[in-house]
Structures are given as structure tokens and as C-alpha cells.
Amino acid sequence: MFDRRKYRAKDKPGSATAQQPRGRLLQLQRLKRAVAQTSPVTGEVMPAGGEFRKHEDEDRSFHGSRLRMNPNVVKAQYAVRGEIVNRAKIVSQEVAQGKHPFDTVVWCNIGNPQKVGQQPITFIRQLLSLCEYPQLLDNPAVTQLFPSDVCERARALIADVPGGTGSYSESPGVPALRRMVAEAVQRRDGGCKCDPEDIYLLDGASAGVHLMMRLLLRPAENDAMLVPIPQYPLYSATLALYGGSLVPYYLDEDQAWGLNIDELKKALAEARRKGQCVRAIAVINPGNPTGQCLSYENQVDIIKLCAEEDLVLIADEVYQENVYASSKKFTSFKKVATETGLAYKFPIVSLHSTSKGFIGECGRRGGFMEMIGFPDAARDQIFKLASINLCPNISGQIATSLMMNPPQEGEPSYELYMKEKTGILESLKRRATTLVSSLNKLEGVTCNEAEGALYAFPRIRLPARAVEAAAEQGKSPDGFYCMEMLMNTGIVVVPGSGFGQKDGTYHFRTTFLPSESEIGSVIERLSKFHADFLKKYS
């Protein structure tokens, strides 16, 4: 029977609405509604281009019922996928209709290598293919499609994972895979002991941060965590979600984003003076968004402080393969603690991920944490928290074990693996150098060397008229600049205000992940926009 309620004039054949799938329309409508920025201080919600309106913590109509929202959820922000990215998703749909002066959207907002063209590592994809569909190993042609070491490794992995990739595993991860990761960590750290019981496999390193926040934060106790500024917004967001407070310690931009231990001690003392109970310190090395690599001396200072002040050290080490400065190298905090005689004297959590480095398997959601120095009672609660989520995904667990245990010299897959690894890392270094050099040529822009990670974090000096225009739209000055960049170039970056910065300074974070054939075009677009922006608002 014809139902007129399902037939609307705007859905008539030939209309713009009728030409798009219903699901896509709903998605675009949600994105338009989501293009609102929540004030990190007041919890107010700002419509795009509008003034702040108070977010009332009161009942809302929701499918005929009433819904109260958790104020911590409303308060939490994640700038890497915030207002500008939501607008960019709409823009990417509009580009095909010729509504913008560019033909592509360039996603420089997030470290997502394969989305911007980085190819997967062959060895990892081959093994995942066989683990996902073991019947391929029974095909006589398998040896023509896959190297012998891949087939051998796949059979061993399949035997180690009861039920295959579609089954649950133990909550901390498959025991055999945890053992493989532990052995690899011990090799990485020059023989420093790593117990498989200290390894928890994760759905990405972010899952480890969530787990630690749930374990450590007691909202009624005014708990807090020391976090570097600029920081990766995962930390501020999870602190907000779980009722903790962020205690900032500022990195020194004039000293290549170096860490000053006196600044750290000052921040700790000030927080305690205010009555906050500082439970932990987060350290990101190499840095995100700043790209710096901590010196060994910095690491020793941090470890001594944690031991003296009874702080949990959360060491975010997901960029450990991404070190480009010839004078720097990665050393894990666990290794430094061992060499200084302070390992197991206080709790350390080290995080790693398949999403970064040269692997770039972001969608696999693979990673692990190593935890040492926790009392048994805390370890029991960590196990319980992991059990509530049942287990990490099996494909991510396998990818993590492969990241830590690549093919060895003499094996058939070794040569291609090393060629791909070296090619990606050397290309990233070249792109980082090219981008930073170009940024430093722009008027009013300075950018420290990207010693590691996947990002540049330039400082931009904006004209007074631009700051005034941003205020009129209820935006931060760097947020206004980044939105203008998007609308004029299609380049998606993240304003520095989303990471934290010293008052009176403005920045943005950009990846250098676009391919070498594309990075020149990105720089050209950005340079022209910057010149035009200064001319418009000077």
C-alpha cells in the first residue's frame, strides 16, 4: 500500500535528495550537527560559526523518553577528529560537485599512513591472509604465492591461536603471542628481562591509556595526571571521561621542545599545593605533536622523579621506529630504569602500537603494553579490567607479534621486508625535512626540526585583524586559521589549541604523510594560502 508519509516532495525522482543514498544523507546531517566545538573550560557547545550556547545538563527528548548525558562525555574533546575534520568530511562530498577551488581533500590531521597512500608491509599482509583463511595452506599453489618462511610462520601461528582469528582469546592476549612480544622486547632492550606476564596485548595503544585511567583515577579524590603541553589529545580526553584533572608541564619550544625537569617539578608542586593528588605522569617519546626525541639525561631525570614522588610513569613509545635525527636514538624508559637501578621501584607502563612506525596498520587496532613495578593487588585489578572487554581482536594481536618479530636475515622474506622498511623510513625523513624547511620560509612561521614521529608543529604569528575575526566567530585564532586553510586549499590540519600551547602563541599540527609525489603540491597550496591570509588580514 502507498504510504504518503514515506513520500516527500524533496524525494521526487531527479531531486538532489533522491540522488543520494538515504544512509549518506543521514551521515551528512549528523556531521553538520557535529560541527560544534565544546569549550574545554566551561563545557559549553559552540555551533559552527556561531556564539556559545550553554549546554544544559537537563533532560532531553530522546525517542519519546528522557536522556541524561554524562557531563564528562560532554566535556571531553578530541581535536584530531574535531570540528575541522567534521567540516572536511562535508567538504570532501562537495568537492565532487565542483563547489570548491580544489579537487582533493588532503588528510594531514591524523597519523593514518595507508589512507594517504603508504603501502602495507608485504610480510605482515601475507601472514594475516593465511591466518584469516588457513585453507589456503592446503592448496598446492600456496608455495607459488607465498614465500616458504611465511607459510611456515603461518602454520605455527595458526597452531598457537586455538579457534583461529574468529575466536576469543585470554583477556591479556594469546599466551604464545605475548611470549613472542616479551622475547622481542627483551632483545630490543639489550637483554633487560621481560616477563610475558607483564605483556598485555591491546586494541591499539589507546586501549592501554583507557585502562590505566580507569585503574588510577578516583574522581572523589581529586586525582590528576601530569601531561606534556603540547600533548596528544587522547590524554586530556580520557582524563575528562574518567573524572581526572590534567596538570600541564610545558615543553620548551625555544629548546627544540625539550623537557625541563625543573618545570616538571614546579608543575607537580603547584598541583599538590592546590590539593590535587597527582597519580601519574605521561611522557610521549618521540613526541606527538612536537616530534622531539628525549635525551637519555631527560629520561633519567623523569625516572628519578617518579621513584622519589611515587608516580606511575606512562611511557607512550608508539613512535619508537620513527627517529630521523642522526644525533638521536630511541631508548625505552624500561631500559633506562634498569640501567639506573630503579626498575621495579615504581610502576612503569610502556605502550606500543602497530599503527605507527613504518607499519601503519591503524585499522588493525594492534598494540601492547608492558607493565612493571605494580603490586599484585593492582595487577589483579588490571586483569579484571581487561576481562571486562573479553579480549583484544586476534588479527591485531597477530600483527603486533609480527611487528616485533620480523623476518630474519637469511629467510626468504627478509630482503623485501628490509627494502620496504628502509624505503618508508627514509622517505618519511625526506618529507619531514622538506616540509619543515618550507614552513620556515613562510612569513611569521617558525618550526622546529621533526626529530621523530610523523608530525610538524609550526608556530604561526597571526595579524591582529585575524585574531579579531576569530573572536567574532567564537573560534580560537589558530582554529580560525586552520578552518580557512581547509576551505581554501582542502588541506586538513589540527589547530594547536587542540593540543595545548602557551598563552599568546598559535600553532597547527600537520603530518608529513602525503607521498613524495604529493608533498610538493601540499606545500605549494599551503604557502599560497598563508600569503593570501596574511594579505587579507594585515
Coordinates of C-alpha atoms in Angstrom, one line a residue:
M1 CA 0.0 0.0 0.0
F2 CA 1.2 3.5 -0.8
D3 CA 2.3 5.3 2.3
R4 CA 2.3 9.1 1.7
R5 CA 4.3 9.6 5.0
K6 CA 7.3 7.9 3.3
Y7 CA 7.0 10.1 0.1
R8 CA 8.2 13.6 0.4
A9 CA 8.3 16.3 -2.3
K10 CA 12.1 16.6 -2.0
D11 CA 12.5 12.9 -2.6
K12 CA 10.8 13.1 -6.0
P13 CA 12.8 11.5 -8.8
G14 CA 15.5 13.8 -10.0
S15 CA 15.8 15.8 -6.8
A16 CA 19.1 16.3 -5.1
T17 CA 18.0 14.3 -2.1
A18 CA 16.8 11.4 -4.2
Q19 CA 20.1 11.1 -5.9
Q20 CA 21.9 10.2 -2.7
P21 CA 21.6 7.1 -0.6
R22 CA 19.5 7.6 2.5
G23 CA 22.4 6.4 4.7
R24 CA 24.7 9.0 3.2
L25 CA 22.2 11.8 3.8
L26 CA 21.8 10.8 7.4
Q27 CA 25.6 10.7 7.8
L28 CA 26.0 14.2 6.3
Q29 CA 23.2 15.6 8.6
R30 CA 24.9 14.1 11.6
L31 CA 28.3 15.6 10.5
K32 CA 26.7 19.0 10.1
R33 CA 25.2 18.8 13.6
A34 CA 28.6 17.6 14.9
V35 CA 30.5 20.6 13.6
A36 CA 30.3 22.2 17.0
Q37 CA 33.2 22.8 19.4
T38 CA 32.9 22.3 23.1
S39 CA 34.7 24.7 25.3
P40 CA 37.4 22.8 27.3
V41 CA 36.9 25.1 30.2
T42 CA 33.1 25.6 30.5
G43 CA 31.7 22.6 28.7
E44 CA 29.6 24.9 26.5
V45 CA 28.8 23.8 23.0
M46 CA 29.5 26.2 20.1
P47 CA 27.6 25.8 16.8
A48 CA 29.8 26.2 13.8
G49 CA 30.3 29.9 13.1
G50 CA 28.0 30.9 16.0
E51 CA 28.2 32.0 19.5
F52 CA 28.5 29.8 22.5
R53 CA 25.2 28.5 24.0
K54 CA 25.0 26.9 27.4
H55 CA 24.8 23.1 27.3
E56 CA 22.1 22.4 29.8
D57 CA 22.6 19.3 31.9
E58 CA 18.9 18.5 31.9
D59 CA 16.5 16.0 30.4
R60 CA 16.4 15.8 26.7
S61 CA 13.7 14.3 24.5
F62 CA 15.1 11.0 23.0
H63 CA 12.7 8.8 21.0
G64 CA 9.8 9.6 23.4
S65 CA 11.9 9.0 26.5
R66 CA 14.2 11.2 28.5
L67 CA 18.0 11.1 28.3
R68 CA 20.6 12.5 30.7
M69 CA 24.1 12.7 29.3
N70 CA 27.2 12.1 31.3
P71 CA 28.8 15.6 31.7
N72 CA 32.2 14.0 31.4
V73 CA 31.4 12.9 27.9
V74 CA 30.2 16.4 27.0
K75 CA 33.4 17.9 28.5
A76 CA 35.8 15.6 26.7
Q77 CA 37.4 16.8 23.4
Y78 CA 39.4 15.1 20.8
A79 CA 40.7 17.7 18.3
V80 CA 42.3 15.3 15.9
R81 CA 38.8 14.4 14.9
G82 CA 37.0 17.5 15.9
E83 CA 35.2 20.4 14.3
I84 CA 37.6 20.9 11.3
V85 CA 37.7 17.2 10.5
N86 CA 33.9 17.0 10.6
R87 CA 33.7 20.0 8.3
A88 CA 36.3 18.4 6.0
K89 CA 34.1 15.3 5.6
I90 CA 31.3 17.5 4.3
V91 CA 33.8 19.4 2.1
S92 CA 35.0 16.1 0.6
Q93 CA 31.4 15.3 -0.5
E94 CA 31.1 18.8 -2.0
V95 CA 34.4 18.6 -4.0
A96 CA 32.8 16.2 -6.4
Q97 CA 30.1 18.7 -7.1
G98 CA 32.7 21.4 -8.0
K99 CA 31.8 23.6 -5.1
H100 CA 35.4 24.3 -4.0
P101 CA 38.6 25.7 -5.7
F102 CA 40.5 22.4 -5.3
D103 CA 39.9 18.9 -6.5
T104 CA 41.0 16.9 -3.5
V105 CA 40.9 16.9 0.3
V106 CA 44.4 16.2 1.8
W107 CA 44.1 14.5 5.2
C108 CA 47.1 15.8 7.2
N109 CA 45.2 15.8 10.5
I110 CA 46.0 12.3 11.7
G111 CA 48.8 9.7 11.6
N112 CA 46.9 7.3 9.2
P113 CA 49.6 6.4 6.7
Q114 CA 47.7 4.0 4.5
K115 CA 44.9 6.4 3.9
V116 CA 47.3 8.8 2.2
G117 CA 49.0 6.1 0.1
Q118 CA 51.6 4.3 2.2
Q119 CA 51.6 0.6 1.1
P120 CA 51.3 -2.2 3.7
I121 CA 54.3 -4.3 4.6
T122 CA 54.1 -7.4 2.4
F123 CA 55.3 -9.9 5.0
I124 CA 52.6 -8.8 7.5
R125 CA 49.7 -8.9 5.0
Q126 CA 50.8 -12.3 3.6
L127 CA 50.8 -13.8 7.1
L128 CA 47.5 -12.2 8.0
S129 CA 45.9 -13.5 4.8
L130 CA 46.9 -17.1 5.7
C131 CA 45.9 -16.8 9.3
E132 CA 42.5 -15.4 8.3
Y133 CA 42.0 -18.2 5.7
P134 CA 44.1 -21.2 6.7
Q135 CA 42.6 -23.3 3.9
L136 CA 45.0 -21.6 1.6
L137 CA 47.8 -23.6 3.1
D138 CA 46.2 -26.8 1.8
N139 CA 46.3 -25.5 -1.8
P140 CA 49.2 -26.9 -3.7
A141 CA 49.7 -23.5 -5.3
V142 CA 50.4 -21.8 -2.0
T143 CA 54.2 -22.1 -2.3
Q144 CA 53.9 -20.2 -5.6
L145 CA 52.0 -17.4 -4.0
F146 CA 53.8 -17.1 -0.6
P147 CA 57.5 -17.5 0.5
S148 CA 58.3 -20.6 2.4
D149 CA 59.1 -18.8 5.6
V150 CA 55.6 -17.1 5.5
C151 CA 53.9 -20.5 5.1
E152 CA 55.9 -22.0 8.0
R153 CA 55.3 -19.0 10.3
A154 CA 51.5 -19.1 9.4
R155 CA 51.2 -22.7 10.3
A156 CA 52.9 -22.0 13.7
L157 CA 50.7 -19.0 14.4
I158 CA 47.5 -21.0 13.5
A159 CA 48.6 -23.7 15.9
D160 CA 49.2 -21.1 18.6
V161 CA 45.8 -19.5 18.3
P162 CA 43.1 -22.0 19.2
G163 CA 39.9 -21.4 17.3
G164 CA 41.6 -19.0 14.8
T165 CA 41.1 -15.3 14.3
G166 CA 37.3 -15.5 14.9
S167 CA 37.6 -16.8 18.5
Y168 CA 38.1 -15.1 21.8
S169 CA 41.5 -15.4 23.4
E170 CA 42.6 -15.0 27.0
S171 CA 41.9 -11.4 28.1
P172 CA 45.6 -10.3 28.2
G173 CA 46.1 -11.9 24.8
V174 CA 47.1 -15.2 23.3
P175 CA 49.8 -16.6 25.6
A176 CA 52.1 -17.6 22.7
L177 CA 51.9 -14.2 21.1
R178 CA 52.6 -12.5 24.5
R179 CA 55.6 -14.7 24.8
M180 CA 56.8 -13.7 21.4
V181 CA 56.4 -10.0 22.2
A182 CA 58.2 -10.4 25.5
E183 CA 61.2 -12.0 23.9
A184 CA 61.3 -9.2 21.3
V185 CA 61.1 -6.5 23.9
Q186 CA 64.0 -8.2 25.8
R187 CA 66.1 -8.2 22.6
R188 CA 65.2 -4.6 21.9
D189 CA 66.3 -3.6 25.4
G190 CA 69.6 -5.3 25.3
G191 CA 68.7 -8.2 27.4
C192 CA 66.7 -6.4 30.1
K193 CA 64.3 -9.1 31.4
C194 CA 60.8 -9.0 30.1
D195 CA 58.2 -11.4 31.6
P196 CA 55.3 -12.5 29.3
E197 CA 53.1 -11.9 32.3
D198 CA 54.0 -8.2 32.1
I199 CA 52.7 -8.0 28.5
Y200 CA 49.1 -7.2 27.7
L201 CA 48.1 -7.2 24.0
L202 CA 45.7 -4.3 23.2
D203 CA 43.3 -3.0 20.6
G204 CA 45.8 -0.2 19.9
A205 CA 47.9 1.7 22.4
S206 CA 44.9 3.9 23.2
A207 CA 43.2 1.0 24.9
G208 CA 46.1 0.9 27.3
V209 CA 45.7 4.6 28.2
H210 CA 42.0 4.0 28.9
L211 CA 42.8 1.0 31.1
M212 CA 45.3 3.0 33.1
M213 CA 42.9 5.9 33.5
R214 CA 40.2 3.6 34.8
L215 CA 42.6 2.0 37.2
L216 CA 44.2 5.1 38.6
L217 CA 41.6 7.9 38.7
R218 CA 39.3 8.2 41.7
P219 CA 37.1 11.2 41.0
A220 CA 36.2 11.8 44.6
E221 CA 39.9 12.1 45.5
N222 CA 40.7 14.9 43.1
D223 CA 43.2 12.7 41.2
A224 CA 45.3 14.2 38.5
M225 CA 48.0 13.4 35.9
L226 CA 51.0 15.3 34.7
V227 CA 50.7 15.6 30.9
P228 CA 53.1 17.4 28.5
I229 CA 51.9 20.5 26.7
P230 CA 51.6 20.3 23.8
Q231 CA 50.0 16.9 24.2
Y232 CA 48.2 14.2 22.3
P233 CA 44.5 14.9 23.0
L234 CA 43.9 11.3 24.0
Y235 CA 45.2 12.2 27.4
S236 CA 43.1 15.2 28.0
A237 CA 40.0 13.4 26.6
T238 CA 40.4 10.3 28.8
L239 CA 41.2 12.4 31.9
A240 CA 37.9 14.2 31.3
L241 CA 36.0 11.0 30.6
Y242 CA 37.2 9.4 33.9
G243 CA 36.9 12.4 36.1
G244 CA 40.6 13.3 36.5
S245 CA 42.4 16.6 36.1
L246 CA 45.2 17.4 33.7
V247 CA 48.3 19.0 35.3
P248 CA 50.3 20.6 32.4
Y249 CA 54.1 20.6 32.2
Y250 CA 55.2 22.8 29.3
L251 CA 57.8 21.7 26.8
D252 CA 60.3 24.4 25.7
E253 CA 59.7 25.4 22.1
D254 CA 62.8 27.6 22.1
Q255 CA 64.9 24.5 23.1
A256 CA 63.6 22.2 20.4
W257 CA 60.6 21.2 22.5
G258 CA 62.9 20.0 25.2
L259 CA 61.8 18.9 28.7
N260 CA 63.0 21.0 31.7
I261 CA 62.9 18.8 34.8
D262 CA 62.6 22.0 37.0
E263 CA 59.4 22.9 35.1
L264 CA 58.1 19.4 35.7
K265 CA 58.8 19.6 39.5
K266 CA 57.3 23.1 39.6
A267 CA 54.1 21.8 38.0
L268 CA 53.9 18.9 40.4
A269 CA 54.4 21.1 43.5
E270 CA 51.8 23.6 42.3
A271 CA 49.2 20.8 41.7
R272 CA 49.8 19.5 45.2
R273 CA 49.5 23.0 46.7
K274 CA 46.0 23.2 45.1
G275 CA 45.1 19.9 46.7
Q276 CA 45.3 17.7 43.7
C277 CA 46.5 14.1 44.1
V278 CA 48.9 13.6 41.2
R279 CA 49.0 9.9 40.4
A280 CA 51.0 9.6 37.3
I281 CA 53.0 11.3 34.5
A282 CA 52.5 10.8 30.8
V283 CA 55.6 11.1 28.6
I284 CA 55.4 10.8 24.8
N285 CA 58.7 9.8 23.2
P286 CA 59.2 10.6 20.4
G287 CA 56.8 13.4 20.8
N288 CA 53.4 14.0 19.4
P289 CA 52.6 16.6 18.2
T290 CA 56.1 18.1 18.6
G291 CA 58.3 15.4 17.1
Q292 CA 61.1 15.8 19.6
C293 CA 63.2 12.9 20.9
L294 CA 64.1 13.0 24.6
S295 CA 67.7 12.8 25.6
Y296 CA 68.9 10.0 27.8
E297 CA 69.5 12.5 30.6
N298 CA 65.9 13.7 30.4
Q299 CA 64.7 10.1 30.8
V300 CA 66.9 9.6 33.8
D301 CA 65.6 12.8 35.4
I302 CA 62.0 11.7 34.8
I303 CA 62.6 8.2 36.2
K304 CA 64.3 9.6 39.4
L305 CA 61.3 12.0 39.9
C306 CA 58.8 9.1 39.6
A307 CA 60.7 7.0 42.0
E308 CA 61.1 9.8 44.5
E309 CA 57.5 11.0 44.3
D310 CA 55.7 7.7 43.9
L311 CA 54.3 8.4 40.4
V312 CA 53.2 5.9 37.8
L313 CA 55.1 6.5 34.6
I314 CA 53.0 6.1 31.4
A315 CA 55.6 5.9 28.6
D316 CA 53.9 6.4 25.2
E317 CA 56.5 4.9 22.9
V318 CA 54.5 4.2 19.8
Y319 CA 56.9 6.2 17.5
Q320 CA 60.0 4.3 18.6
E321 CA 60.8 3.4 15.0
N322 CA 60.3 6.9 13.8
V323 CA 63.6 8.6 14.7
Y324 CA 65.1 10.8 11.9
A325 CA 67.7 13.0 13.7
S326 CA 71.2 11.4 13.3
S327 CA 72.1 12.6 16.8
K328 CA 69.2 10.9 18.5
K329 CA 68.1 7.3 19.1
F330 CA 65.2 5.6 20.9
T331 CA 65.8 4.1 24.3
S332 CA 62.8 2.7 26.2
F333 CA 62.1 4.0 29.7
K334 CA 62.1 0.5 31.0
K335 CA 65.7 0.1 29.8
V336 CA 66.8 3.4 31.3
A337 CA 65.2 2.5 34.6
T338 CA 67.0 -0.8 34.6
E339 CA 70.4 0.8 33.8
T340 CA 69.8 3.3 36.7
G341 CA 68.9 0.6 39.1
L342 CA 65.3 1.9 39.5
A343 CA 63.4 -0.7 37.5
Y344 CA 60.6 -2.2 39.7
K345 CA 61.0 0.5 42.3
F346 CA 57.9 2.3 40.9
P347 CA 55.2 1.4 38.3
I348 CA 56.1 1.9 34.6
V349 CA 53.7 1.2 31.7
S350 CA 55.2 1.2 28.2
L351 CA 52.9 1.5 25.2
H352 CA 53.5 0.5 21.6
S353 CA 51.3 0.1 18.5
T354 CA 51.0 -1.3 15.0
S355 CA 49.5 2.0 13.8
K356 CA 52.7 4.0 13.7
G357 CA 56.4 3.4 12.9
F358 CA 56.7 2.1 9.3
I359 CA 53.9 -0.5 9.7
G360 CA 51.0 1.9 9.6
E361 CA 48.3 -0.8 10.2
C362 CA 46.0 1.7 12.0
G363 CA 42.8 -0.2 11.2
R364 CA 44.1 -3.5 12.7
R365 CA 44.0 -1.9 16.2
G366 CA 47.0 -3.8 17.4
G367 CA 49.4 -2.9 20.2
F368 CA 50.7 -3.9 23.6
M369 CA 51.7 -2.5 27.0
E370 CA 54.4 -3.8 29.2
M371 CA 53.8 -3.0 32.9
I372 CA 56.4 -3.4 35.6
G373 CA 56.6 -2.4 39.3
F374 CA 52.9 -2.8 40.0
P375 CA 51.9 -4.6 43.3
D376 CA 49.9 -7.8 43.0
A377 CA 46.7 -6.2 44.1
A378 CA 46.9 -3.7 41.2
R379 CA 47.8 -6.4 38.7
D380 CA 44.7 -8.3 39.7
Q381 CA 42.5 -5.3 39.0
I382 CA 44.3 -4.7 35.6
F383 CA 43.4 -8.3 34.7
K384 CA 39.8 -7.7 35.8
L385 CA 39.6 -4.6 33.6
A386 CA 41.0 -6.5 30.7
S387 CA 38.5 -9.3 31.3
I388 CA 35.5 -6.9 31.1
N389 CA 36.4 -6.3 27.5
L390 CA 36.9 -10.0 26.9
C391 CA 40.0 -9.8 24.7
P392 CA 41.8 -7.7 22.1
N393 CA 41.0 -8.6 18.4
I394 CA 43.0 -11.6 17.2
S395 CA 44.2 -10.1 13.9
G396 CA 45.6 -7.1 15.8
Q397 CA 47.4 -9.5 18.2
I398 CA 49.0 -11.4 15.4
A399 CA 50.0 -8.1 13.7
T400 CA 51.6 -7.0 16.9
S401 CA 53.6 -10.2 17.2
L402 CA 54.8 -9.8 13.6
M403 CA 55.8 -6.1 14.2
M404 CA 58.0 -7.3 17.0
N405 CA 59.3 -10.4 15.2
P406 CA 60.0 -9.6 11.6
P407 CA 61.8 -12.0 9.2
Q408 CA 65.4 -12.6 9.9
E409 CA 68.4 -12.3 7.7
G410 CA 68.7 -15.4 5.5
E411 CA 64.9 -16.1 5.4
P412 CA 63.2 -15.7 2.0
S413 CA 61.1 -12.7 3.1
Y414 CA 63.9 -10.7 4.7
E415 CA 65.2 -8.8 1.7
L416 CA 61.8 -7.4 0.6
Y417 CA 60.9 -6.6 4.2
M418 CA 64.0 -4.6 4.7
K419 CA 63.6 -2.9 1.4
E420 CA 60.0 -1.8 2.3
K421 CA 61.0 -0.7 5.8
T422 CA 64.0 1.3 4.8
G423 CA 62.1 2.8 1.9
I424 CA 59.3 4.1 4.1
L425 CA 61.5 5.4 6.9
E426 CA 63.9 7.2 4.5
S427 CA 61.0 8.7 2.6
L428 CA 59.5 9.9 5.8
K429 CA 62.7 11.6 6.8
R430 CA 63.0 13.3 3.4
R431 CA 59.3 14.5 3.6
A432 CA 59.9 15.8 7.1
T433 CA 62.9 17.8 6.1
T434 CA 61.2 19.2 3.0
L435 CA 58.1 20.2 4.9
V436 CA 59.9 21.8 7.9
S437 CA 62.2 23.7 5.6
S438 CA 59.3 25.0 3.6
L439 CA 57.3 26.1 6.7
N440 CA 60.3 28.0 8.0
K441 CA 60.3 30.1 4.7
L442 CA 56.8 31.4 5.4
E443 CA 56.4 34.9 6.8
G444 CA 55.8 34.7 10.6
V445 CA 56.2 30.9 10.8
T446 CA 58.8 29.0 12.7
C447 CA 59.1 25.3 13.0
N448 CA 61.4 23.1 15.0
E449 CA 63.1 20.1 13.3
A450 CA 60.9 16.9 13.3
E451 CA 63.4 14.7 15.0
G452 CA 60.9 11.8 15.1
A453 CA 57.2 10.7 14.9
L454 CA 55.1 11.8 12.0
Y455 CA 54.3 15.5 12.5
A456 CA 55.5 19.1 12.3
F457 CA 54.1 21.6 14.8
P458 CA 54.8 25.1 13.4
R459 CA 54.2 28.3 15.3
I460 CA 52.2 30.9 13.4
R461 CA 52.1 34.6 14.2
L462 CA 48.7 35.9 13.2
P463 CA 47.7 39.5 12.4
A464 CA 45.5 41.3 15.0
R465 CA 42.6 41.5 12.5
A466 CA 42.7 37.7 12.1
V467 CA 42.5 37.3 15.9
E468 CA 39.6 39.7 16.0
A469 CA 37.8 37.9 13.1
A470 CA 38.3 34.6 15.0
A471 CA 36.8 36.1 18.2
E472 CA 33.7 37.3 16.2
Q473 CA 33.1 33.7 15.1
G474 CA 33.7 32.3 18.6
K475 CA 36.8 30.4 17.4
S476 CA 40.3 30.2 18.6
P477 CA 42.7 32.2 16.3
D478 CA 44.6 29.0 15.2
G479 CA 41.3 27.2 14.8
F480 CA 40.1 30.0 12.5
Y481 CA 43.3 29.9 10.5
C482 CA 43.0 26.1 10.1
M483 CA 39.4 26.3 9.0
E484 CA 40.3 29.0 6.5
M485 CA 43.1 26.7 5.2
L486 CA 40.6 23.8 4.8
M487 CA 38.1 25.9 2.9
N488 CA 40.7 27.5 0.6
T489 CA 43.0 24.6 0.0
G490 CA 41.4 21.3 1.1
I491 CA 44.3 20.6 3.5
V492 CA 43.1 19.3 6.8
V493 CA 45.3 20.1 9.8
V494 CA 44.6 20.5 13.5
P495 CA 44.9 23.8 15.4
G496 CA 47.5 23.9 18.2
S497 CA 44.7 24.8 20.7
G498 CA 43.6 21.2 20.4
F499 CA 46.9 20.0 21.8
G500 CA 47.6 22.8 24.3
Q501 CA 50.1 25.7 23.9
K502 CA 51.4 28.6 25.9
D503 CA 49.1 31.6 26.1
G504 CA 49.5 34.0 23.3
T505 CA 51.1 31.5 20.9
Y506 CA 49.4 29.8 18.0
H507 CA 50.3 26.6 16.2
F508 CA 48.9 23.8 14.0
R509 CA 49.9 20.2 13.6
T510 CA 50.3 18.6 10.2
T511 CA 51.5 15.2 9.3
F512 CA 54.2 14.7 6.6
L513 CA 52.5 11.6 5.4
P514 CA 51.3 12.6 1.9
S515 CA 53.6 10.8 -0.6
E516 CA 56.7 12.4 -2.0
S517 CA 55.0 13.0 -5.3
E518 CA 52.2 14.9 -3.5
I519 CA 54.0 16.7 -0.7
G520 CA 55.2 19.4 -3.1
S521 CA 51.7 20.2 -4.1
V522 CA 50.6 20.3 -0.5
I523 CA 53.4 22.8 0.4
E524 CA 52.5 24.9 -2.7
R525 CA 48.9 25.1 -1.7
L526 CA 49.7 25.9 1.9
S527 CA 52.3 28.5 1.0
K528 CA 49.9 30.4 -1.3
F529 CA 47.1 30.2 1.3
H530 CA 49.3 31.6 4.0
A531 CA 50.4 34.5 1.9
D532 CA 46.9 35.3 0.9
F533 CA 45.7 35.0 4.5
L534 CA 48.3 37.5 5.8
K535 CA 47.4 39.9 3.0
K536 CA 43.7 39.7 3.7
Y537 CA 44.0 40.3 7.5
S538 CA 47.1 42.6 7.7

